[in-house]
Tab-separated table of C-alpha atoms in Angstrom:
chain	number	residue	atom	x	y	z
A	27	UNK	CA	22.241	-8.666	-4.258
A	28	UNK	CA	21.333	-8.641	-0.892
A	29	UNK	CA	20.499	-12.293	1.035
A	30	UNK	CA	17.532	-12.557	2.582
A	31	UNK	CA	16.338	-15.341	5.439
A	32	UNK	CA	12.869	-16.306	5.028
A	33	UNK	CA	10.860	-19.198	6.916
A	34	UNK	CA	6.996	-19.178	6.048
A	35	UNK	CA	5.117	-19.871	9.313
A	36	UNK	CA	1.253	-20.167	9.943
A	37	UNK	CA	-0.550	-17.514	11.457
A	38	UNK	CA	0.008	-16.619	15.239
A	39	UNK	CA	3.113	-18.889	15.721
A	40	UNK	CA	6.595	-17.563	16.766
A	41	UNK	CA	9.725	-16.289	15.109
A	42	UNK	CA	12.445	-17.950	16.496
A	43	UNK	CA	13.807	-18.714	19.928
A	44	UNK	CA	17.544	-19.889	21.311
A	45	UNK	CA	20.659	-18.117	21.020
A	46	UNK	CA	19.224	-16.593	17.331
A	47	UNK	CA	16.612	-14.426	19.408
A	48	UNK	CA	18.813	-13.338	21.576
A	49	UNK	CA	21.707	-12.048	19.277
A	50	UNK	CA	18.855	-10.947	17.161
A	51	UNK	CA	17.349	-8.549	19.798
A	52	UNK	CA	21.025	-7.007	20.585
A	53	UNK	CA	20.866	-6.304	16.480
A	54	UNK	CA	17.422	-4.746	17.033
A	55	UNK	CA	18.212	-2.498	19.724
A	56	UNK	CA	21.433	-1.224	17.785
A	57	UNK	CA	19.597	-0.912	14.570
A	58	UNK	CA	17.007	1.141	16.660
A	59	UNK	CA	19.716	3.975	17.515
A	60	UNK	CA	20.633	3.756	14.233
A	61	UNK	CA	17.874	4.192	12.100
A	62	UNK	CA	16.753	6.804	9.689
A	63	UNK	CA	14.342	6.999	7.331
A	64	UNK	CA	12.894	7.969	4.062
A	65	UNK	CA	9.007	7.526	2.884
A	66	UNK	CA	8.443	7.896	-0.656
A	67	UNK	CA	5.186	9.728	-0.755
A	68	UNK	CA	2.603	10.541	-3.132
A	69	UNK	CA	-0.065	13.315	-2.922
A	70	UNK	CA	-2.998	14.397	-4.876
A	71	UNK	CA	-4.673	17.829	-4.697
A	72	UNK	CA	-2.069	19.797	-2.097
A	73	UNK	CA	-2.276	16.611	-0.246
A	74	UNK	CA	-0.706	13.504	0.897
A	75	UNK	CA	-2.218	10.468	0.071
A	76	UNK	CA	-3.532	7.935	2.920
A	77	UNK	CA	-1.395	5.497	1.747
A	78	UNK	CA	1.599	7.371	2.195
A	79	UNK	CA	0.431	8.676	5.183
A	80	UNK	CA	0.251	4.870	6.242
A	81	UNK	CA	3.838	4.751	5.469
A	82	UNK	CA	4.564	6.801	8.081
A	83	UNK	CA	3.111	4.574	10.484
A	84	UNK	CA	5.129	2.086	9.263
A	85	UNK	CA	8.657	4.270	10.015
A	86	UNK	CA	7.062	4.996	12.988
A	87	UNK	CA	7.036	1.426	14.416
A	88	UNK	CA	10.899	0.872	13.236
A	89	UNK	CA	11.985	2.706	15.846
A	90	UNK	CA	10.580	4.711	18.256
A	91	UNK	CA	13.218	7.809	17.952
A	92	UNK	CA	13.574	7.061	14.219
A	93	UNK	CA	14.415	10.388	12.488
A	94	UNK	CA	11.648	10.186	9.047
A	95	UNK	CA	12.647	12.376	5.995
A	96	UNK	CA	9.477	12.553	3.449
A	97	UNK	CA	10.389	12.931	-0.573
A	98	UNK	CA	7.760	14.208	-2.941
A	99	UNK	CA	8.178	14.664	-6.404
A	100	UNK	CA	6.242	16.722	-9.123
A	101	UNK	CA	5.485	20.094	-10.299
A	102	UNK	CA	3.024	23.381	-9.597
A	103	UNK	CA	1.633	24.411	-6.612
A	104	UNK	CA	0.064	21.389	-5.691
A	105	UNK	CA	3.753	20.364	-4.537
A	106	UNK	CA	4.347	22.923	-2.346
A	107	UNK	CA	0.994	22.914	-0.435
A	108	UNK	CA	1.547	18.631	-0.331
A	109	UNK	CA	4.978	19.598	1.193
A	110	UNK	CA	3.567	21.455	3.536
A	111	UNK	CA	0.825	19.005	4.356
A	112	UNK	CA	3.645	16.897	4.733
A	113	UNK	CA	5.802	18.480	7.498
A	114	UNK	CA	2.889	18.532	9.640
A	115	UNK	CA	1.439	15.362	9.283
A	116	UNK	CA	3.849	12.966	11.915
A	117	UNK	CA	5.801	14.314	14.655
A	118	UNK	CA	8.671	12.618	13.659
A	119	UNK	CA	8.848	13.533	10.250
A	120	UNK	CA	12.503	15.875	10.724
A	121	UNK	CA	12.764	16.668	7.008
A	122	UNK	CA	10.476	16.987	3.415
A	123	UNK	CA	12.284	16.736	0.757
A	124	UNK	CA	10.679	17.923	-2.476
A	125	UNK	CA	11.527	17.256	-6.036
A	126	UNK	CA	9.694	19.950	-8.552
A	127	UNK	CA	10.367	18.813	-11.950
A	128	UNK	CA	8.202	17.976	-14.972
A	129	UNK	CA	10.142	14.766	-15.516
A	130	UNK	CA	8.610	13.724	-12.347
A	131	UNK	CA	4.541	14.879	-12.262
A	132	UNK	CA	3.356	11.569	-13.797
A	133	UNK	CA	4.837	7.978	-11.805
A	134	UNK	CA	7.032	7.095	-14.605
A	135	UNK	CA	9.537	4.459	-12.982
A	136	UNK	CA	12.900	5.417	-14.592
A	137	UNK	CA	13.220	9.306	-13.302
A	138	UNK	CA	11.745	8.674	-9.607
A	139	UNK	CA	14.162	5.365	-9.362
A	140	UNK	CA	16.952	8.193	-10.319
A	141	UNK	CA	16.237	10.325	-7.989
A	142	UNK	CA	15.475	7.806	-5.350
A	143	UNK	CA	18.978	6.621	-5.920
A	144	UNK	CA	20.324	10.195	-6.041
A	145	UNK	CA	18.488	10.690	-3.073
A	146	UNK	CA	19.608	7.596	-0.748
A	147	UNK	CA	23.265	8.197	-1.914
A	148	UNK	CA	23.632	11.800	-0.568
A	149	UNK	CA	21.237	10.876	3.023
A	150	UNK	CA	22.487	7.157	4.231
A	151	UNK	CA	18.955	6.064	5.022
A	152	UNK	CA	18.817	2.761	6.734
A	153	UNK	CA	15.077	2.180	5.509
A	154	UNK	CA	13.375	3.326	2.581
A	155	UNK	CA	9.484	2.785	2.906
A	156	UNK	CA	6.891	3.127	-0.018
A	157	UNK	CA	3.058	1.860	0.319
A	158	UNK	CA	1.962	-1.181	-1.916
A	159	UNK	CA	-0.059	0.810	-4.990
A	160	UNK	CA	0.805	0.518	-8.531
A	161	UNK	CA	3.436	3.303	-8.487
A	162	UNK	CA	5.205	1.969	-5.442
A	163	UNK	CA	5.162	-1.688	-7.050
A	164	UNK	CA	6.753	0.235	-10.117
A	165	UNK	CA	9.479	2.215	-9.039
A	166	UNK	CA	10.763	0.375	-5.692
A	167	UNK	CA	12.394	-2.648	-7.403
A	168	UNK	CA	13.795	-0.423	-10.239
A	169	UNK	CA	14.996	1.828	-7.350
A	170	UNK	CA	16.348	-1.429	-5.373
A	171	UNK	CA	18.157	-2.609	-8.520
A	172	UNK	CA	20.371	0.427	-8.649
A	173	UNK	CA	21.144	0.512	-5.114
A	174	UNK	CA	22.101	-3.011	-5.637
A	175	UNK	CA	20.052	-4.422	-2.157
A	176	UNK	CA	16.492	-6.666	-2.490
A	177	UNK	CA	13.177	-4.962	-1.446
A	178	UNK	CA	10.591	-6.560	0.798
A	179	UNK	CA	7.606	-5.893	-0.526
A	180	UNK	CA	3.793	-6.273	0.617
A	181	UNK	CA	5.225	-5.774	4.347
A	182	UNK	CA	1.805	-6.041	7.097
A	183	UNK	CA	3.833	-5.827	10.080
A	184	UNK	CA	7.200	-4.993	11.746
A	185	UNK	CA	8.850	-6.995	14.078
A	186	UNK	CA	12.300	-5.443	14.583
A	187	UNK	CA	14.104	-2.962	12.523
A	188	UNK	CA	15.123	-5.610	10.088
A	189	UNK	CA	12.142	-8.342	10.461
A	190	UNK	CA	8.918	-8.006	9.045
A	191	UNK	CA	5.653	-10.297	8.107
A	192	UNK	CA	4.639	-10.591	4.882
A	193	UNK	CA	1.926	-12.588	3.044
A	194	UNK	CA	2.503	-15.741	1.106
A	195	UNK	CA	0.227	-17.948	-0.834
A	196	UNK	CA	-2.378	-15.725	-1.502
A	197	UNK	CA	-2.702	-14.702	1.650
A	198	UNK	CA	-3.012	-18.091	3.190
A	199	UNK	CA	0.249	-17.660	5.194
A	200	UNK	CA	2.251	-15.635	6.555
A	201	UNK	CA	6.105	-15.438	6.003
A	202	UNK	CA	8.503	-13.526	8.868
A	203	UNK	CA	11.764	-12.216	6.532
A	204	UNK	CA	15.122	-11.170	8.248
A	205	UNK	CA	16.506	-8.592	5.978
A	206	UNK	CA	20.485	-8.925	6.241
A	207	UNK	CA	21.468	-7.083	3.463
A	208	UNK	CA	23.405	-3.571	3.258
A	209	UNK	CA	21.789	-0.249	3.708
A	210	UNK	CA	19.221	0.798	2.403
A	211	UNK	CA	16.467	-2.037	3.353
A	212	UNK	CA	13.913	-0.828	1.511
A	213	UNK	CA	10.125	-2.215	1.724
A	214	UNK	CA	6.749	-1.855	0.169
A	215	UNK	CA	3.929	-2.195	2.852
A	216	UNK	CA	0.147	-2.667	2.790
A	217	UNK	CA	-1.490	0.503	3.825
A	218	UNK	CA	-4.278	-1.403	5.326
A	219	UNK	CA	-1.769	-3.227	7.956
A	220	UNK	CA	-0.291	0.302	9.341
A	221	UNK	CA	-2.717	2.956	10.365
A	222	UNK	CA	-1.779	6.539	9.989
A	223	UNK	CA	-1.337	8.269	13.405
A	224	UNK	CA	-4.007	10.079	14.584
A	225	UNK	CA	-1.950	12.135	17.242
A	226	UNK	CA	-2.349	15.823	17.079
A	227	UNK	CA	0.269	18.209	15.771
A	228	UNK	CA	1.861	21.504	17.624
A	229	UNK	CA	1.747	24.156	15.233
A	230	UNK	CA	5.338	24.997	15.815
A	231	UNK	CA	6.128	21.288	15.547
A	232	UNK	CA	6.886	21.644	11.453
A	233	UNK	CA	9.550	19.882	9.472
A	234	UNK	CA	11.740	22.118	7.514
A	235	UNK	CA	11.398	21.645	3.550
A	236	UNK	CA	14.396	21.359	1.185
A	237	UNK	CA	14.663	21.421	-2.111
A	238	UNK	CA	16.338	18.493	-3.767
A	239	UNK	CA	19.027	18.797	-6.436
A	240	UNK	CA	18.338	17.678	-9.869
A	241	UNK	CA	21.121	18.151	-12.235
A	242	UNK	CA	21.455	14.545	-12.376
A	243	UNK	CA	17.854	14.166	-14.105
A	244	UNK	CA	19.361	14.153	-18.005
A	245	UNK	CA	17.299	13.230	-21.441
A	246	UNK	CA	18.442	9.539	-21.524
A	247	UNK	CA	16.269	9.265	-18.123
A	248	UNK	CA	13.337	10.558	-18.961
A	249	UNK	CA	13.084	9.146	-22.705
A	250	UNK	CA	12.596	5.103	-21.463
A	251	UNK	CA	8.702	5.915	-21.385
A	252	UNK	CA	6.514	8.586	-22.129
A	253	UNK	CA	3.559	9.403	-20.346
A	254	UNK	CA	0.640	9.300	-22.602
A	255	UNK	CA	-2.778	9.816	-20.168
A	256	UNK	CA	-4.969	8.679	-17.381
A	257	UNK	CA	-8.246	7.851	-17.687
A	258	UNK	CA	-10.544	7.763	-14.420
A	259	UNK	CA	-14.260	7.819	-14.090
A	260	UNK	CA	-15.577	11.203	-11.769
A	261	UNK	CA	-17.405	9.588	-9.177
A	262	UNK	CA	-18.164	11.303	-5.735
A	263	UNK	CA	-17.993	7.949	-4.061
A	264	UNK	CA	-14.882	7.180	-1.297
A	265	UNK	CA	-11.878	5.694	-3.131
A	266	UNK	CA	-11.707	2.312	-3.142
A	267	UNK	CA	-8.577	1.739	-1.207
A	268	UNK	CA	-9.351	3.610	1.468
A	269	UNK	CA	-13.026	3.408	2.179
A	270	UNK	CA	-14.669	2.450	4.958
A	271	UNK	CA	-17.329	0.479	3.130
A	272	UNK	CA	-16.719	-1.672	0.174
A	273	UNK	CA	-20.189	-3.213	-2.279
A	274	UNK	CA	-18.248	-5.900	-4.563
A	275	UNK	CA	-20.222	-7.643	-6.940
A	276	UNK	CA	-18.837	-10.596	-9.233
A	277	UNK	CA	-19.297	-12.857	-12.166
A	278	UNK	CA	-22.688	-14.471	-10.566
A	279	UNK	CA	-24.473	-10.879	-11.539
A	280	UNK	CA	-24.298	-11.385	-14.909
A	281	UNK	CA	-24.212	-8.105	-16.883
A	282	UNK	CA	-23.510	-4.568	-16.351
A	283	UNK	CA	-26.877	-3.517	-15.861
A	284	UNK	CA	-27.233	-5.444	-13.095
A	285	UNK	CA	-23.873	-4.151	-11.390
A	286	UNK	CA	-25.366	-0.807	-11.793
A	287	UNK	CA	-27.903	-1.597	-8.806
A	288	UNK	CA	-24.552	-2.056	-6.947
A	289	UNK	CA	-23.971	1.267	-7.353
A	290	UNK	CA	-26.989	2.642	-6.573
A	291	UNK	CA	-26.640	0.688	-3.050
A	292	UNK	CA	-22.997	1.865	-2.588
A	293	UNK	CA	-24.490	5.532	-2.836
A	294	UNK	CA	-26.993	4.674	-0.869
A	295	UNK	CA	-24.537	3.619	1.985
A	296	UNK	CA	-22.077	6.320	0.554
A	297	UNK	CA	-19.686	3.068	-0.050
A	298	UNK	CA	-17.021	2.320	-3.069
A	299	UNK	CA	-17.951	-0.127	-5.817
A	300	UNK	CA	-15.463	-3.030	-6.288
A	301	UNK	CA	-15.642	-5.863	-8.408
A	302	UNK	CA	-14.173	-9.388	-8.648
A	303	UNK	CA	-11.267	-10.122	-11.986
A	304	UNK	CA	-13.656	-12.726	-13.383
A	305	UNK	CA	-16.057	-9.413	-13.099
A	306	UNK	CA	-13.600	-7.175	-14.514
A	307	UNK	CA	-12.487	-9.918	-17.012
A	308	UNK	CA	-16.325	-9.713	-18.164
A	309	UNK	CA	-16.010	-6.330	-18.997
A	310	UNK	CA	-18.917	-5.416	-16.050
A	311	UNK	CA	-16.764	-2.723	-14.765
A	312	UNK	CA	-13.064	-0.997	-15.450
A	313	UNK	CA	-10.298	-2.770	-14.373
A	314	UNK	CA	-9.687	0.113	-11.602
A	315	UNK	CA	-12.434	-1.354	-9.299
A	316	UNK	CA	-10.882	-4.624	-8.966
A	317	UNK	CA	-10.294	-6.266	-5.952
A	318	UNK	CA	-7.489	-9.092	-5.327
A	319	UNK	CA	-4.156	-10.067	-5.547
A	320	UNK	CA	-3.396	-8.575	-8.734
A	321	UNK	CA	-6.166	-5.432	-7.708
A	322	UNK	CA	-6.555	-3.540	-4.986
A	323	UNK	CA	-6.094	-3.917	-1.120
A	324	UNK	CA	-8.822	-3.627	1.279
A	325	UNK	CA	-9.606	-3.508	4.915
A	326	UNK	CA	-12.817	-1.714	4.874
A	327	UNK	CA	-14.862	-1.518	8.344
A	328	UNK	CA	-18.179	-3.405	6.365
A	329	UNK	CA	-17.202	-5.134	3.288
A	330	UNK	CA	-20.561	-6.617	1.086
A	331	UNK	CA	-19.746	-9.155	-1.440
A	332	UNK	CA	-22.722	-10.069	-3.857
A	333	UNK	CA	-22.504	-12.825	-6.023
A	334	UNK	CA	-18.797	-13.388	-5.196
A	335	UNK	CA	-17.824	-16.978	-4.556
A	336	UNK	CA	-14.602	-16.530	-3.014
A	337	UNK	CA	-11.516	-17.522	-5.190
A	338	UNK	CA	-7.757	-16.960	-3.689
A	339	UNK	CA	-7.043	-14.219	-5.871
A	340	UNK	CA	-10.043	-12.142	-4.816
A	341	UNK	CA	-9.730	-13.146	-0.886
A	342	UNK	CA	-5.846	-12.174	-0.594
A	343	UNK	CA	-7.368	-8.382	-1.241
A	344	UNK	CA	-10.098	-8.050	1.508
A	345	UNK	CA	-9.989	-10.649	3.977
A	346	UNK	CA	-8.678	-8.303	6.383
A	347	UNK	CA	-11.850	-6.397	6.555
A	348	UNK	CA	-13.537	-6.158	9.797
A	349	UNK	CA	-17.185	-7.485	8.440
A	350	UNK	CA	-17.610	-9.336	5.448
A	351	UNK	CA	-21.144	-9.524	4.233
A	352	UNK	CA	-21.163	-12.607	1.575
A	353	UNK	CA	-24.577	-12.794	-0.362
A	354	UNK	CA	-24.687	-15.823	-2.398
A	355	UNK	CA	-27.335	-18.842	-3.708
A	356	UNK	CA	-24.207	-21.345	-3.339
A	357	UNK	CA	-23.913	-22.151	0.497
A	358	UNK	CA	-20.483	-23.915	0.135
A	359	UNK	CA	-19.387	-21.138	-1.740
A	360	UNK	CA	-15.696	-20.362	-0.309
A	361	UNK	CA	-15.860	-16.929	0.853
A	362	UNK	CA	-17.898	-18.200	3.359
A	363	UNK	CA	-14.884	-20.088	5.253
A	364	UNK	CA	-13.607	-16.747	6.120
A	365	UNK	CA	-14.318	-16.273	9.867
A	366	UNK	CA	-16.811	-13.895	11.083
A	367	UNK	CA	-17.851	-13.406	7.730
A	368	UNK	CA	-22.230	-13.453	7.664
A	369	UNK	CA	-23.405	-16.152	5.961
A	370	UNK	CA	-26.844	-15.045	3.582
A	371	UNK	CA	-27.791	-17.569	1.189
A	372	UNK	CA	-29.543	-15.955	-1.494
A	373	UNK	CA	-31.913	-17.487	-4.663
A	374	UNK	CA	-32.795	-14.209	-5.815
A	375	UNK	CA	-32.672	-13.121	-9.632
A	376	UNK	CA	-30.937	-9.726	-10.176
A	377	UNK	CA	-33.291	-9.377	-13.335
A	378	UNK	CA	-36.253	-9.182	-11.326
């Protein structure tokens, strides 16, 4: 396995200094000449996610001339018209690579760490990026294990080609990690650190598409898991991940029917509904609305907690949004040590 050098440091302070800086930058610049690229994207509807999309961003600030390849996987039309989406969405995405396969519609780990591998053996990327959802936490280390290197994962901001900042301790610190391992160094970030480009694309300026060769996709592959289903509640509200308002309500509401006037103030604002795990844990709301450590990631621009006091677990997933809104009857409740959040100290019953 591939070594890593990691030294957890408090936010704002330096890397490193001396004679290590120095040698490190020459690394840096060579690496930068160097470096090529493949994103691991997913798409939904003919389109690539924001996540993904994110991910780019993150390739992008590896190297200014870095050359990106994008791989999708799948089947259908919906494929082809994300491919598509996907040579036009960076200018300096050089190359889409798509995978059409049944083995590969649902994000089962074992065939898309096979062709990942398959992939990165026949292209010599230096970096392979994926974004920090559940299917990137699930196939990257699997992936990682039979390229024999060690990911990064949970990556919020790149230094150098080869050192990156990463959370620790909930969130509570931050870590800078010099990768020093062989090619590939591959690395989960956190969409909400890397925001996708917003520069506009020449209509000539579109990334060839090629198909990707799958005779090494066998039986013994595919027959580690099955897919069974997914289960998702139709909602017209904004996804939770990417929203740009987030109402959260936790274990201080009490019951379901009282989240439900949640909702009815998240469509009111046209925001998504989140939820805290002791929340979730209460069986208030599906586990798919939970926000935290072991939820989802947030950095809405307004983010409205109600009746959430704040634990670790729940502040590592949204204390990078821009406003936090904290409505609670305990005033030293800890969500309200986060700075700039708005202090309202509330003694109201959610039954009346």
């Amino acid at each position: 396995m591939a070594a890593m050098v990691a030294g957890a440091l408090r936010r704002g302070s330096g890397y490193a200094c001396g004679g290590f800086r120095c040698s490190s930058r020459l690394l840096a610049q060579s690496l930068r000449r160097f470096a090529s690229t493949l994103v691991v994207a997913e798409h939904e509807g003919g389109f690539v996610k924001p996540s993904s999309l994110s991910a780019l961003a993150a390739a992008e600030a590896i190297a200014e001339e870095n050359k990106i390849s994008v791989l999708l996987g799948g089947s259908g039309p919906s494929l082809h018209k994300a491919a598509d989406h996907a040579a036009s969405s960076h200018p300096l995405v050089s190359e889409v690579l798509i995978a059409d396969s049944e083995a590969l519609a649902h994000p089962l780990a074992e065939p898309w760490a096979e062709l990942l591998h398959s992939v990165q053996q026949k292209g010599g990327y230096s970096h392979v990026i994926a974004s920090s959802t559940s299917f990137g936490k699930n196939m990257l280390p699997r992936a990682a294990a039979l390229l024999d290197v060690s990911p990064v994962t949970d990556v919020t901001a790149i230094k150098e080609p080869r050192v990156f900042v990463r959370p620790i301790y909930a969130g509570n610190a931050l870590c800078t990690v010099k990768y020093t391992g062989e090619d590939p160094c591959m690395m989960s970030i956190r969409s909400t650190s890397f925001s996708p480009t917003a520069e506009a694309m020449s209509e000539t300026k579109v990334a060839p598409i090629t198909q990707v060769d799958l005779s090494f996709l066998s039986e013994g592959t595919t027959g580690k898991s099955t897919w069974v289903n997914l289960t998702s509640q139709d909602t017209e509200r904004p996804d939770l991940a990417n929203a740009r308002v987030v109402v959260t309500g936790g274990r201080g509401l009490k019951s379901a029917e009282n989240f439900k006037l949640l909702e009815q103030l998240a469509e009111k604002l046209g925001a998504a509904v989140g939820a805290t795990r002791a929340a979730v844990d209460a069986g208030y709301v599906p586990n798919d609305l939970q926000v935290g450590q072991t939820g989802k990631i947030v950095a809405p621009e307004l983010y409205m907690a109600f009746a959430v006091s704040g634990a670790i677990q729940h502040l590592a997933g949204m204390r990078d949004s821009k406003v936090i809104v904290a409505v609670n009857k305990d005033a030293d409740a800890p969500i309200f040590q986060i700075m700039g959040s708005l202090r309202i100290y509330s003694r109201f019953s959610m039954n009346c």
